[in-house]
Short mmCIF file of C-alpha atoms in Angstrom, two decimals:
data_model
loop_
_atom_site.label_atom_id
_atom_site.label_comp_id
_atom_site.label_asym_id
_atom_site.label_seq_id
_atom_site.Cartn_x
_atom_site.Cartn_y
_atom_site.Cartn_z
CA MET A 30 157.76 -14.86 -35.18
CA ASN A 31 157.23 -18.38 -36.25
CA GLN A 32 154.60 -17.36 -38.90
CA ARG A 33 157.22 -16.19 -40.83
CA SER A 34 159.46 -18.30 -43.10
CA VAL A 35 162.92 -19.23 -41.48
CA SER A 36 164.30 -16.91 -43.95
CA ASP A 37 162.32 -13.75 -43.42
CA ARG A 38 162.93 -14.09 -39.90
CA ARG A 39 166.93 -14.50 -40.45
CA ARG A 40 166.40 -11.68 -42.91
CA ALA A 41 164.97 -9.46 -39.87
CA ILE A 42 167.66 -10.48 -37.51
CA TYR A 43 170.07 -9.48 -40.02
CA SER A 44 168.76 -6.02 -40.83
CA GLY A 45 167.77 -5.27 -37.18
CA LEU A 46 171.65 -5.79 -35.87
CA GLN A 47 172.94 -4.10 -38.71
CA GLU A 48 173.22 -0.43 -36.90
CA PHE A 49 174.61 -1.82 -33.90
CA MET A 50 177.53 -4.64 -35.27
CA ASP A 51 179.85 -4.89 -37.77
CA GLU A 52 179.52 -7.15 -40.55
CA ALA A 53 181.21 -10.15 -38.81
CA THR A 54 179.68 -9.50 -35.37
CA VAL A 55 175.97 -9.77 -37.04
CA LEU A 56 176.79 -12.77 -38.81
CA LYS A 57 177.86 -14.36 -35.56
CA ALA A 58 174.90 -12.98 -33.94
CA VAL A 59 172.78 -14.82 -37.03
CA LYS A 60 174.66 -18.16 -36.46
CA HIS A 61 173.70 -17.82 -32.94
CA TRP A 62 169.76 -17.08 -33.15
CA GLU A 63 170.13 -20.14 -36.04
CA ASN A 64 171.66 -22.28 -33.34
CA ARG A 65 169.35 -21.47 -30.28
CA TYR A 66 166.95 -19.64 -31.33
CA ILE A 67 165.22 -20.37 -34.72
CA ASP A 68 162.22 -22.42 -33.49
CA GLN A 69 161.57 -20.27 -30.08
CA PRO A 70 158.62 -17.41 -29.93
CA SER A 71 158.84 -13.97 -30.24
CA LEU A 72 159.59 -13.19 -26.40
CA ALA A 73 163.13 -15.68 -26.71
CA LEU A 74 164.40 -12.55 -28.48
CA GLN A 75 164.57 -10.49 -25.23
CA ARG A 76 167.39 -14.11 -24.24
CA PHE A 77 168.74 -13.74 -27.54
CA VAL A 78 169.65 -10.24 -26.89
CA ALA A 79 171.35 -10.91 -23.89
CA ASP A 80 173.32 -13.49 -25.46
CA ILE A 81 174.91 -11.73 -28.21
CA CYS A 82 175.50 -8.02 -26.20
CA GLN A 83 178.66 -9.16 -24.30
CA THR A 84 181.01 -6.14 -24.38
CA GLN A 85 180.06 -2.91 -22.37
CA ASP A 86 178.74 -1.21 -25.39
CA LEU A 87 176.65 -3.56 -26.56
CA LYS A 88 175.31 -4.21 -22.79
CA GLU A 89 174.47 -0.17 -23.10
CA LYS A 90 172.59 -0.83 -26.28
CA ARG A 91 170.37 -3.72 -25.53
CA SER A 92 167.12 -1.99 -24.86
CA ALA A 93 167.47 -0.38 -28.13
CA ILE A 94 168.71 -3.68 -30.21
CA LEU A 95 165.33 -5.13 -28.65
CA ARG A 96 163.21 -2.70 -30.12
CA SER A 97 165.18 -2.51 -33.52
CA LEU A 98 164.53 -6.27 -33.69
CA ILE A 99 161.00 -6.61 -32.40
CA LYS A 100 160.55 -4.07 -35.40
CA ALA A 101 162.59 -5.57 -37.80
CA MET A 102 160.12 -8.82 -37.02
CA SER A 103 156.95 -7.08 -37.96
CA GLN A 104 158.44 -5.64 -41.28
CA ASP A 105 157.47 -6.35 -44.95
CA SER A 106 159.36 -8.80 -46.05
CA ALA A 107 160.13 -6.57 -48.94
CA THR A 108 161.81 -3.85 -46.86
CA LEU A 109 164.32 -6.35 -45.16
CA LEU A 110 167.73 -6.65 -46.24
CA ALA A 111 169.01 -9.94 -48.45
CA ASP A 112 169.26 -13.15 -46.38
CA PRO A 113 172.65 -13.31 -45.39
CA ARG A 114 172.64 -17.10 -46.43
CA GLY A 115 172.07 -16.36 -50.31
CA SER A 116 169.25 -17.49 -52.44
CA ASP A 117 168.45 -21.03 -51.36
CA THR A 118 168.16 -20.71 -47.85
CA GLU A 119 165.32 -22.98 -46.58
CA SER A 120 167.40 -25.97 -47.68
CA MET A 121 170.87 -24.70 -46.04
CA ALA A 122 170.05 -25.64 -42.24
CA ILE A 123 173.08 -26.27 -40.19
CA ASN A 124 173.94 -29.60 -40.91
CA PRO A 125 173.55 -31.51 -37.73
CA VAL A 126 176.08 -34.26 -39.29
CA SER A 127 178.81 -32.49 -39.56
CA ALA A 128 178.38 -30.35 -36.58
CA SER A 129 178.99 -33.71 -34.80
CA GLN A 130 181.92 -34.80 -36.42
CA ALA A 131 183.24 -31.40 -35.34
CA PHE A 132 182.12 -32.26 -32.20
CA ALA A 133 184.11 -35.91 -32.32
CA GLU A 134 187.01 -34.64 -33.91
CA LEU A 135 187.91 -32.14 -31.13
CA MET A 136 187.32 -34.35 -28.21
CA LEU A 137 189.51 -36.97 -29.86
CA ALA A 138 192.27 -33.70 -30.31
CA MET A 139 191.61 -32.82 -26.87
CA MET A 140 191.96 -36.37 -25.53
CA SER A 141 194.56 -37.39 -27.12
CA GLN A 142 197.08 -34.59 -25.10
CA LEU A 143 196.21 -36.50 -21.79
CA ASP A 144 198.02 -39.67 -21.15
CA ASP A 145 196.24 -42.86 -21.27
CA GLU A 146 194.95 -43.24 -17.51
CA LEU A 147 193.92 -39.65 -17.20
CA GLN A 148 191.55 -40.27 -20.51
CA HIS A 149 190.46 -43.45 -18.85
CA LYS A 150 189.28 -41.67 -16.14
CA LEU A 151 187.49 -38.76 -17.74
CA ARG A 152 185.43 -40.93 -20.05
CA ILE A 153 184.27 -42.49 -16.90
CA ASP A 154 183.33 -39.41 -15.20
CA LEU A 155 181.65 -37.87 -18.64
CA PHE A 156 179.60 -40.95 -18.94
CA ALA A 157 178.23 -40.58 -15.34
CA ALA A 158 177.94 -36.91 -15.41
CA LEU A 159 175.93 -37.22 -18.67
CA ARG A 160 173.60 -39.98 -17.13
CA GLN A 161 172.34 -37.74 -15.03
CA ARG A 162 171.05 -34.82 -17.89
CA GLN A 163 168.23 -37.26 -19.07
CA LEU A 164 169.72 -37.36 -22.81
CA PRO A 165 167.74 -38.57 -25.83
CA LEU A 166 168.38 -42.45 -25.39
CA PRO A 167 169.90 -42.83 -28.95
CA THR A 168 172.57 -40.18 -28.03
CA LEU A 169 173.44 -41.56 -24.51
CA GLU A 170 173.75 -45.52 -26.21
CA ALA A 171 176.37 -43.65 -28.76
CA LEU A 172 178.12 -41.68 -26.00
CA GLN A 173 178.44 -45.23 -24.10
CA ARG A 174 179.69 -47.23 -26.97
CA TRP A 175 182.28 -44.91 -27.89
CA LEU A 176 183.15 -44.13 -24.26
CA GLY A 177 183.24 -47.88 -23.58
CA ASN A 178 184.76 -49.06 -26.46
CA ARG A 179 186.59 -46.45 -28.26
CA GLN A 180 184.45 -47.00 -31.10
CA ALA A 181 183.88 -44.18 -33.55
CA LEU A 182 181.30 -41.34 -32.45
CA GLU A 183 177.90 -41.31 -34.15
CA LEU A 184 175.76 -38.99 -33.32
CA GLY A 185 173.72 -38.46 -36.24
CA ASN A 186 171.30 -35.66 -35.99
CA ALA A 187 172.17 -34.39 -32.43
CA SER A 188 171.74 -30.45 -32.09
CA PRO A 189 174.67 -28.55 -32.03
CA ALA A 190 173.25 -26.96 -28.85
CA LEU A 191 173.37 -30.61 -27.18
CA LEU A 192 176.75 -30.90 -28.36
CA GLN A 193 177.79 -27.83 -27.00
CA LYS A 194 176.94 -28.95 -23.39
CA LEU A 195 178.51 -32.09 -23.64
CA LEU A 196 181.87 -30.20 -24.80
CA ASN A 197 181.22 -27.59 -21.85
CA GLN A 198 180.27 -30.63 -19.43
CA TYR A 199 183.86 -32.67 -20.50
CA TYR A 200 185.82 -29.01 -20.41
CA VAL A 201 184.30 -28.69 -16.49
CA LEU A 202 185.67 -32.13 -16.22
CA LEU A 203 189.23 -31.28 -17.06
CA CYS A 204 189.47 -27.89 -15.52
CA GLU A 205 188.73 -29.90 -12.22
CA ASN A 206 191.13 -32.71 -13.05
CA ILE A 207 193.99 -30.60 -14.10
CA GLY A 208 193.07 -26.85 -13.81
CA PRO A 209 192.04 -24.10 -15.69
CA VAL A 210 194.76 -23.04 -17.37
CA ARG A 211 196.19 -26.11 -18.53
CA ALA A 212 192.03 -27.23 -19.99
CA ASP A 213 192.56 -24.03 -21.75
CA LYS A 214 195.64 -24.72 -23.50
CA ILE A 215 194.50 -28.17 -24.21
CA LEU A 216 191.13 -26.83 -25.53
CA ALA A 217 192.78 -23.97 -27.82
CA SER A 218 195.19 -26.52 -28.90
CA GLY A 219 192.39 -29.10 -30.18
CA VAL A 220 190.39 -26.42 -31.80
CA ARG A 221 194.38 -25.80 -33.87
CA ARG A 222 194.23 -29.18 -34.74
CA VAL A 223 190.91 -29.40 -36.12
CA GLN A 224 190.98 -26.41 -38.30
CA HIS A 225 194.00 -27.44 -39.29
CA GLU A 226 193.28 -31.46 -40.45
CA HIS A 227 189.68 -30.63 -40.85
CA PRO A 228 189.34 -27.09 -42.44
CA LYS A 229 185.81 -27.80 -43.43
CA LEU A 230 184.50 -28.44 -40.44
CA ASP A 231 185.95 -24.80 -38.96
CA VAL A 232 182.49 -22.98 -39.15
CA PHE A 233 180.75 -26.14 -36.71
CA LEU A 234 183.73 -25.64 -34.45
CA ASP A 235 181.97 -21.93 -33.88
CA GLU A 236 178.47 -23.32 -33.17
CA LEU A 237 180.64 -25.54 -30.19
CA LEU A 238 182.88 -23.12 -28.84
#
């Protein structure tokens, strides 16, 4: 699978899913592939298909979807649909700095809905939990500065997949401290705030949620 260019592999994913999903769902699946599986071997397609087939209808078609993707991956480039990312696709990888900014803004939007005491507790609990995750040292140090001194969060080129794990960890802590119902409301409100105040980050929010 990795013998082909990123553009050709993205075109294969896009082409192979066409008969099973509407355009918006296909594009969302392509984005998920870019985020999680772009550097993975062809065997990872099985996990990718399991990820994107969440409805009952798609679950029943998982085998057919997998066969379609494997077939598309082996097709000549000339037979595939155009790259959904446009012409200059090789330079259009996910911008990790923007993903990091979206993460930071969402975390701040969620924390701002809590009182100072709970904010402080959750920051401490989050850092304690993250120390167990064997994070890259620069990421751990940036989080330590942010959690300890409330400095601006600068995670540089942390991958969307890593940022998603960090957000999930914070959400788990929220649920444990205030319950899942209120945690869901805080997350939803935080997303709306970032979408309103930073509309250009909306696409990167999709990578985190």
